[in-house]
């Protein structure tokens, strides 16, 4: 995708978010667009940065570490979100690099993050990933275990959790999954809901998303690995 296409895509997504917010009686400023830049090189990201986008999502610690320090030197105010599965042995680098981690989903990771947060004095904001479809191949806490896990995050590991994240099963209508996530968040007084991607962020906004993760609608199809 050309530079102009990425900027056009960004503007179209921003307009769609504003339209959805208006349709559902929400303030557009309550919805954060996370531009998913995973697999895209720095030169594909720079036009989007130059157009004013400052919140980006990456899936891999090593890839983010290779791209973002230099980009952050050139552009102020970047907020970097970890939206992919996070290995416990990458907790140190994740706490150093990311401002928000969306994929806290197991005790070993909670323990590793708590240790690094205490050591570094840096506090990325944390979201717990919920596996709303209970898919065995996907990360996330299953809904029946989320209450106990959130309690452990707070009381055993001393972590402050801001909200929840989900990725509905590809074959399911997404709205019931978004509604479930919203219900769990309300029960726990959590204010951040990371849900909705390029194909379904309108439904996510209807059901209370505060963060939508949009990649292909901005950057085009991903480069082949």
PDB file of C-alpha atoms in Angstrom:
ATOM      1  CA  UNK A   1       0.000   0.000   0.000  1.00  0.00           C
ATOM      2  CA  UNK A   2       1.301   3.444  -0.858  1.00  0.00           C
ATOM      3  CA  UNK A   3       1.894   6.206   1.667  1.00  0.00           C
ATOM      4  CA  UNK A   4      -1.173   8.053   0.435  1.00  0.00           C
ATOM      5  CA  UNK A   5      -3.313   4.914   0.673  1.00  0.00           C
ATOM      6  CA  UNK A   6      -2.329   4.363   4.313  1.00  0.00           C
ATOM      7  CA  UNK A   7      -3.164   7.966   5.187  1.00  0.00           C
ATOM      8  CA  UNK A   8      -6.458   7.697   3.283  1.00  0.00           C
ATOM      9  CA  UNK A   9      -7.190   4.462   5.143  1.00  0.00           C
ATOM     10  CA  UNK A  10      -6.467   6.183   8.455  1.00  0.00           C
ATOM     11  CA  UNK A  11      -8.823   9.057   7.614  1.00  0.00           C
ATOM     12  CA  UNK A  12     -11.566   6.640   6.527  1.00  0.00           C
ATOM     13  CA  UNK A  13     -11.256   4.656   9.759  1.00  0.00           C
ATOM     14  CA  UNK A  14     -11.327   7.840  11.849  1.00  0.00           C
ATOM     15  CA  UNK A  15     -14.466   8.952   9.982  1.00  0.00           C
ATOM     16  CA  UNK A  16     -16.075   5.530  10.527  1.00  0.00           C
ATOM     17  CA  UNK A  17     -15.328   5.726  14.254  1.00  0.00           C
ATOM     18  CA  UNK A  18     -16.888   9.198  14.447  1.00  0.00           C
ATOM     19  CA  UNK A  19     -19.931   7.984  12.535  1.00  0.00           C
ATOM     20  CA  UNK A  20     -20.387   4.916  14.746  1.00  0.00           C
ATOM     21  CA  UNK A  21     -19.980   7.017  17.882  1.00  0.00           C
ATOM     22  CA  UNK A  22     -22.658   9.388  16.610  1.00  0.00           C
ATOM     23  CA  UNK A  23     -24.977   6.501  15.677  1.00  0.00           C
ATOM     24  CA  UNK A  24     -24.727   4.987  19.142  1.00  0.00           C
ATOM     25  CA  UNK A  25     -24.785   8.202  21.162  1.00  0.00           C
ATOM     26  CA  UNK A  26     -21.154   8.051  22.212  1.00  0.00           C
ATOM     27  CA  UNK A  27     -18.448  10.707  22.401  1.00  0.00           C
ATOM     28  CA  UNK A  28     -15.882   9.942  19.648  1.00  0.00           C
ATOM     29  CA  UNK A  29     -13.094  11.055  22.001  1.00  0.00           C
ATOM     30  CA  UNK A  30     -13.955   8.105  24.297  1.00  0.00           C
ATOM     31  CA  UNK A  31     -12.769   5.667  21.598  1.00  0.00           C
ATOM     32  CA  UNK A  32      -9.040   5.196  20.996  1.00  0.00           C
ATOM     33  CA  UNK A  33      -7.887   3.954  17.604  1.00  0.00           C
ATOM     34  CA  UNK A  34      -4.985   1.518  17.979  1.00  0.00           C
ATOM     35  CA  UNK A  35      -3.344   1.348  14.531  1.00  0.00           C
ATOM     36  CA  UNK A  36      -2.020  -2.201  14.228  1.00  0.00           C
ATOM     37  CA  UNK A  37       1.397  -1.872  12.634  1.00  0.00           C
ATOM     38  CA  UNK A  38       2.645  -5.437  13.210  1.00  0.00           C
ATOM     39  CA  UNK A  39       4.675  -6.824  10.264  1.00  0.00           C
ATOM     40  CA  UNK A  40       4.836  -3.384   8.608  1.00  0.00           C
ATOM     41  CA  UNK A  41       8.250  -1.700   8.311  1.00  0.00           C
ATOM     42  CA  UNK A  42       9.050   1.749   9.644  1.00  0.00           C
ATOM     43  CA  UNK A  43       8.703   3.354   6.218  1.00  0.00           C
ATOM     44  CA  UNK A  44       5.070   2.152   6.018  1.00  0.00           C
ATOM     45  CA  UNK A  45       4.317   3.522   9.500  1.00  0.00           C
ATOM     46  CA  UNK A  46       5.924   6.974   9.133  1.00  0.00           C
ATOM     47  CA  UNK A  47       3.214   8.511   6.882  1.00  0.00           C
ATOM     48  CA  UNK A  48       0.583   7.479   9.449  1.00  0.00           C
ATOM     49  CA  UNK A  49       2.666   9.035  12.228  1.00  0.00           C
ATOM     50  CA  UNK A  50       3.071  12.172  10.122  1.00  0.00           C
ATOM     51  CA  UNK A  51      -0.733  12.299   9.741  1.00  0.00           C
ATOM     52  CA  UNK A  52      -1.047  12.560  13.517  1.00  0.00           C
ATOM     53  CA  UNK A  53      -1.747   8.978  14.628  1.00  0.00           C
ATOM     54  CA  UNK A  54       0.085   8.251  17.890  1.00  0.00           C
ATOM     55  CA  UNK A  55      -1.351   4.975  19.232  1.00  0.00           C
ATOM     56  CA  UNK A  56      -0.001   1.772  17.658  1.00  0.00           C
ATOM     57  CA  UNK A  57      -0.306  -1.951  18.300  1.00  0.00           C
ATOM     58  CA  UNK A  58       2.383  -4.588  17.867  1.00  0.00           C
ATOM     59  CA  UNK A  59       2.266  -8.374  18.317  1.00  0.00           C
ATOM     60  CA  UNK A  60       5.913  -9.235  18.908  1.00  0.00           C
ATOM     61  CA  UNK A  61       8.388  -7.814  21.394  1.00  0.00           C
ATOM     62  CA  UNK A  62      11.406  -8.287  19.123  1.00  0.00           C
ATOM     63  CA  UNK A  63       9.766  -6.643  16.121  1.00  0.00           C
ATOM     64  CA  UNK A  64       8.621  -3.673  18.210  1.00  0.00           C
ATOM     65  CA  UNK A  65      12.090  -3.364  19.728  1.00  0.00           C
ATOM     66  CA  UNK A  66      13.603  -3.201  16.243  1.00  0.00           C
ATOM     67  CA  UNK A  67      11.239  -0.510  14.925  1.00  0.00           C
ATOM     68  CA  UNK A  68       9.939   1.775  17.617  1.00  0.00           C
ATOM     69  CA  UNK A  69      12.863   3.304  19.539  1.00  0.00           C
ATOM     70  CA  UNK A  70      14.039   5.122  16.400  1.00  0.00           C
ATOM     71  CA  UNK A  71      10.491   6.141  15.420  1.00  0.00           C
ATOM     72  CA  UNK A  72       9.872   7.462  18.923  1.00  0.00           C
ATOM     73  CA  UNK A  73      12.944   9.664  18.641  1.00  0.00           C
ATOM     74  CA  UNK A  74      11.396  11.313  15.589  1.00  0.00           C
ATOM     75  CA  UNK A  75       7.778  11.521  16.760  1.00  0.00           C
ATOM     76  CA  UNK A  76       6.711  12.701  20.202  1.00  0.00           C
ATOM     77  CA  UNK A  77       3.834  11.240  22.147  1.00  0.00           C
ATOM     78  CA  UNK A  78       3.762   7.723  20.715  1.00  0.00           C
ATOM     79  CA  UNK A  79       1.806   5.206  22.805  1.00  0.00           C
ATOM     80  CA  UNK A  80       2.729   1.598  22.092  1.00  0.00           C
ATOM     81  CA  UNK A  81       0.326  -1.276  22.802  1.00  0.00           C
ATOM     82  CA  UNK A  82       1.251  -4.964  23.052  1.00  0.00           C
ATOM     83  CA  UNK A  83      -1.670  -6.811  21.487  1.00  0.00           C
ATOM     84  CA  UNK A  84      -0.145 -10.225  20.760  1.00  0.00           C
ATOM     85  CA  UNK A  85       0.512 -13.216  23.019  1.00  0.00           C
ATOM     86  CA  UNK A  86       3.254 -12.407  25.527  1.00  0.00           C
ATOM     87  CA  UNK A  87       5.728 -14.986  26.787  1.00  0.00           C
ATOM     88  CA  UNK A  88       6.661 -14.649  30.451  1.00  0.00           C
ATOM     89  CA  UNK A  89      10.360 -14.579  29.542  1.00  0.00           C
ATOM     90  CA  UNK A  90       9.702 -11.423  27.481  1.00  0.00           C
ATOM     91  CA  UNK A  91       8.119  -9.551  30.420  1.00  0.00           C
ATOM     92  CA  UNK A  92      11.263  -7.481  31.061  1.00  0.00           C
ATOM     93  CA  UNK A  93      11.407  -6.130  27.497  1.00  0.00           C
ATOM     94  CA  UNK A  94       7.628  -5.712  27.330  1.00  0.00           C
ATOM     95  CA  UNK A  95       7.594  -3.531  30.451  1.00  0.00           C
ATOM     96  CA  UNK A  96      10.500  -1.475  29.039  1.00  0.00           C
ATOM     97  CA  UNK A  97       8.861  -0.974  25.626  1.00  0.00           C
ATOM     98  CA  UNK A  98       5.095  -0.903  25.913  1.00  0.00           C
ATOM     99  CA  UNK A  99       2.728   1.624  27.459  1.00  0.00           C
ATOM    100  CA  UNK A 100      -0.234  -0.771  27.435  1.00  0.00           C
ATOM    101  CA  UNK A 101      -0.308  -4.594  27.475  1.00  0.00           C
ATOM    102  CA  UNK A 102      -3.608  -6.108  26.294  1.00  0.00           C
ATOM    103  CA  UNK A 103      -2.794  -9.805  26.709  1.00  0.00           C
ATOM    104  CA  UNK A 104      -2.328 -10.617  30.395  1.00  0.00           C
ATOM    105  CA  UNK A 105      -3.897 -14.072  30.622  1.00  0.00           C
ATOM    106  CA  UNK A 106      -2.168 -16.401  33.111  1.00  0.00           C
ATOM    107  CA  UNK A 107      -0.612 -16.437  36.586  1.00  0.00           C
ATOM    108  CA  UNK A 108       2.971 -16.958  35.372  1.00  0.00           C
ATOM    109  CA  UNK A 109       2.739 -13.825  33.219  1.00  0.00           C
ATOM    110  CA  UNK A 110       1.094 -11.850  36.038  1.00  0.00           C
ATOM    111  CA  UNK A 111       3.970 -12.830  38.322  1.00  0.00           C
ATOM    112  CA  UNK A 112       6.623 -11.937  35.716  1.00  0.00           C
ATOM    113  CA  UNK A 113       5.033  -8.557  34.968  1.00  0.00           C
ATOM    114  CA  UNK A 114       4.644  -7.719  38.672  1.00  0.00           C
ATOM    115  CA  UNK A 115       8.320  -8.484  39.225  1.00  0.00           C
ATOM    116  CA  UNK A 116       9.459  -6.306  36.309  1.00  0.00           C
ATOM    117  CA  UNK A 117       7.134  -3.429  37.200  1.00  0.00           C
ATOM    118  CA  UNK A 118       8.561  -3.416  40.729  1.00  0.00           C
ATOM    119  CA  UNK A 119      12.133  -3.611  39.426  1.00  0.00           C
ATOM    120  CA  UNK A 120      11.858  -1.001  36.663  1.00  0.00           C
ATOM    121  CA  UNK A 121       9.403   1.379  38.304  1.00  0.00           C
ATOM    122  CA  UNK A 122       7.621   1.574  34.951  1.00  0.00           C
ATOM    123  CA  UNK A 123       3.906   0.792  34.943  1.00  0.00           C
ATOM    124  CA  UNK A 124       2.377  -0.161  31.621  1.00  0.00           C
ATOM    125  CA  UNK A 125      -1.404  -0.199  31.804  1.00  0.00           C
ATOM    126  CA  UNK A 126      -2.717  -3.739  31.839  1.00  0.00           C
ATOM    127  CA  UNK A 127      -5.710  -5.440  30.247  1.00  0.00           C
ATOM    128  CA  UNK A 128      -6.695  -9.059  30.761  1.00  0.00           C
ATOM    129  CA  UNK A 129      -7.431 -11.050  27.614  1.00  0.00           C
ATOM    130  CA  UNK A 130     -10.656 -13.065  27.838  1.00  0.00           C
ATOM    131  CA  UNK A 131     -11.091 -16.101  25.591  1.00  0.00           C
ATOM    132  CA  UNK A 132     -14.812 -15.472  25.091  1.00  0.00           C
ATOM    133  CA  UNK A 133     -15.157 -18.340  22.608  1.00  0.00           C
ATOM    134  CA  UNK A 134     -13.152 -20.770  24.799  1.00  0.00           C
ATOM    135  CA  UNK A 135     -10.984 -21.634  21.796  1.00  0.00           C
ATOM    136  CA  UNK A 136      -8.183 -24.020  22.775  1.00  0.00           C
ATOM    137  CA  UNK A 137      -5.691 -22.541  20.279  1.00  0.00           C
ATOM    138  CA  UNK A 138      -6.182 -18.975  21.517  1.00  0.00           C
ATOM    139  CA  UNK A 139      -4.784 -17.153  24.544  1.00  0.00           C
ATOM    140  CA  UNK A 140      -7.011 -15.646  27.183  1.00  0.00           C
ATOM    141  CA  UNK A 141      -8.793 -16.537  30.394  1.00  0.00           C
ATOM    142  CA  UNK A 142     -12.068 -18.424  29.900  1.00  0.00           C
ATOM    143  CA  UNK A 143     -15.121 -16.551  31.193  1.00  0.00           C
ATOM    144  CA  UNK A 144     -15.813 -18.947  34.093  1.00  0.00           C
ATOM    145  CA  UNK A 145     -12.291 -18.320  35.459  1.00  0.00           C
ATOM    146  CA  UNK A 146     -12.052 -14.560  34.941  1.00  0.00           C
ATOM    147  CA  UNK A 147     -13.344 -13.508  38.379  1.00  0.00           C
ATOM    148  CA  UNK A 148     -10.734 -15.597  40.193  1.00  0.00           C
ATOM    149  CA  UNK A 149      -7.956 -14.443  37.855  1.00  0.00           C
ATOM    150  CA  UNK A 150      -8.766 -10.752  38.280  1.00  0.00           C
ATOM    151  CA  UNK A 151      -8.849 -11.245  42.042  1.00  0.00           C
ATOM    152  CA  UNK A 152      -5.401 -12.909  41.921  1.00  0.00           C
ATOM    153  CA  UNK A 153      -3.983 -10.108  39.735  1.00  0.00           C
ATOM    154  CA  UNK A 154      -5.053  -7.515  42.277  1.00  0.00           C
ATOM    155  CA  UNK A 155      -4.563  -9.273  45.582  1.00  0.00           C
ATOM    156  CA  UNK A 156      -1.814 -11.838  44.965  1.00  0.00           C
ATOM    157  CA  UNK A 157       0.323 -10.025  42.383  1.00  0.00           C
ATOM    158  CA  UNK A 158      -0.529  -6.407  43.243  1.00  0.00           C
ATOM    159  CA  UNK A 159      -1.316  -5.510  39.651  1.00  0.00           C
ATOM    160  CA  UNK A 160      -3.681  -2.729  38.655  1.00  0.00           C
ATOM    161  CA  UNK A 161      -5.871  -3.985  35.791  1.00  0.00           C
ATOM    162  CA  UNK A 162      -7.566  -1.298  33.666  1.00  0.00           C
ATOM    163  CA  UNK A 163      -9.802  -3.403  31.466  1.00  0.00           C
ATOM    164  CA  UNK A 164     -10.398  -6.421  29.249  1.00  0.00           C
ATOM    165  CA  UNK A 165      -9.611  -7.495  25.696  1.00  0.00           C
ATOM    166  CA  UNK A 166     -11.094 -10.158  23.419  1.00  0.00           C
ATOM    167  CA  UNK A 167     -10.780 -11.576  19.906  1.00  0.00           C
ATOM    168  CA  UNK A 168     -14.053 -13.317  18.987  1.00  0.00           C
ATOM    169  CA  UNK A 169     -13.907 -16.599  17.033  1.00  0.00           C
ATOM    170  CA  UNK A 170     -13.637 -15.845  13.322  1.00  0.00           C
ATOM    171  CA  UNK A 171     -16.726 -17.901  12.473  1.00  0.00           C
ATOM    172  CA  UNK A 172     -19.019 -16.349  15.115  1.00  0.00           C
ATOM    173  CA  UNK A 173     -21.025 -13.127  14.972  1.00  0.00           C
ATOM    174  CA  UNK A 174     -18.892 -10.832  17.139  1.00  0.00           C
ATOM    175  CA  UNK A 175     -21.596  -8.934  19.039  1.00  0.00           C
ATOM    176  CA  UNK A 176     -22.401 -11.608  21.667  1.00  0.00           C
ATOM    177  CA  UNK A 177     -18.687 -11.818  22.489  1.00  0.00           C
ATOM    178  CA  UNK A 178     -18.421  -8.033  22.812  1.00  0.00           C
ATOM    179  CA  UNK A 179     -21.538  -7.978  24.999  1.00  0.00           C
ATOM    180  CA  UNK A 180     -20.067 -10.680  27.253  1.00  0.00           C
ATOM    181  CA  UNK A 181     -16.809  -8.745  27.620  1.00  0.00           C
ATOM    182  CA  UNK A 182     -18.718  -5.585  28.478  1.00  0.00           C
ATOM    183  CA  UNK A 183     -20.779  -7.427  31.113  1.00  0.00           C
ATOM    184  CA  UNK A 184     -17.663  -8.856  32.794  1.00  0.00           C
ATOM    185  CA  UNK A 185     -15.988  -5.422  32.770  1.00  0.00           C
ATOM    186  CA  UNK A 186     -19.003  -3.755  34.378  1.00  0.00           C
ATOM    187  CA  UNK A 187     -19.113  -6.440  37.084  1.00  0.00           C
ATOM    188  CA  UNK A 188     -15.532  -5.603  38.035  1.00  0.00           C
ATOM    189  CA  UNK A 189     -15.673  -1.829  37.590  1.00  0.00           C
ATOM    190  CA  UNK A 190     -13.201  -1.942  34.682  1.00  0.00           C
ATOM    191  CA  UNK A 191     -13.361   0.982  32.269  1.00  0.00           C
ATOM    192  CA  UNK A 192     -11.245  -0.123  29.281  1.00  0.00           C
ATOM    193  CA  UNK A 193     -12.662  -2.470  26.647  1.00  0.00           C
ATOM    194  CA  UNK A 194     -10.277  -3.434  23.842  1.00  0.00           C
ATOM    195  CA  UNK A 195     -12.468  -5.067  21.223  1.00  0.00           C
ATOM    196  CA  UNK A 196     -13.187  -4.710  17.538  1.00  0.00           C
ATOM    197  CA  UNK A 197     -10.888  -4.951  14.533  1.00  0.00           C
ATOM    198  CA  UNK A 198     -11.084  -3.824  10.899  1.00  0.00           C
ATOM    199  CA  UNK A 199     -14.154  -5.932  10.050  1.00  0.00           C
ATOM    200  CA  UNK A 200     -16.234  -5.456  13.194  1.00  0.00           C
ATOM    201  CA  UNK A 201     -15.261  -2.295  15.085  1.00  0.00           C
ATOM    202  CA  UNK A 202     -18.662  -0.709  14.406  1.00  0.00           C
ATOM    203  CA  UNK A 203     -20.368  -3.461  16.454  1.00  0.00           C
ATOM    204  CA  UNK A 204     -17.690  -3.132  19.126  1.00  0.00           C
ATOM    205  CA  UNK A 205     -18.313   0.621  19.437  1.00  0.00           C
ATOM    206  CA  UNK A 206     -22.048  -0.047  19.777  1.00  0.00           C
ATOM    207  CA  UNK A 207     -21.293  -2.347  22.725  1.00  0.00           C
ATOM    208  CA  UNK A 208     -18.902  -0.011  24.534  1.00  0.00           C
ATOM    209  CA  UNK A 209     -15.407  -0.471  23.081  1.00  0.00           C
ATOM    210  CA  UNK A 210     -12.917   2.113  24.342  1.00  0.00           C
ATOM    211  CA  UNK A 211     -10.060   0.786  22.156  1.00  0.00           C
ATOM    212  CA  UNK A 212     -10.446  -0.611  18.637  1.00  0.00           C
ATOM    213  CA  UNK A 213      -7.495  -2.409  17.007  1.00  0.00           C
ATOM    214  CA  UNK A 214      -7.424  -1.669  13.289  1.00  0.00           C
ATOM    215  CA  UNK A 215      -4.661  -2.760  10.919  1.00  0.00           C
ATOM    216  CA  UNK A 216      -5.650  -3.842   7.416  1.00  0.00           C
ATOM    217  CA  UNK A 217      -8.219  -1.041   6.958  1.00  0.00           C
ATOM    218  CA  UNK A 218      -5.323   1.407   7.418  1.00  0.00           C
ATOM    219  CA  UNK A 219      -2.211  -0.324   6.145  1.00  0.00           C
ATOM    220  CA  UNK A 220      -3.705  -2.802   3.666  1.00  0.00           C
ATOM    221  CA  UNK A 221      -3.018  -6.527   3.608  1.00  0.00           C
ATOM    222  CA  UNK A 222      -0.045  -7.671   5.630  1.00  0.00           C
ATOM    223  CA  UNK A 223       3.303  -8.396   3.979  1.00  0.00           C
ATOM    224  CA  UNK A 224       3.847 -12.123   3.593  1.00  0.00           C
ATOM    225  CA  UNK A 225       6.281 -13.488   6.182  1.00  0.00           C
TER     226      UNK A 225
END
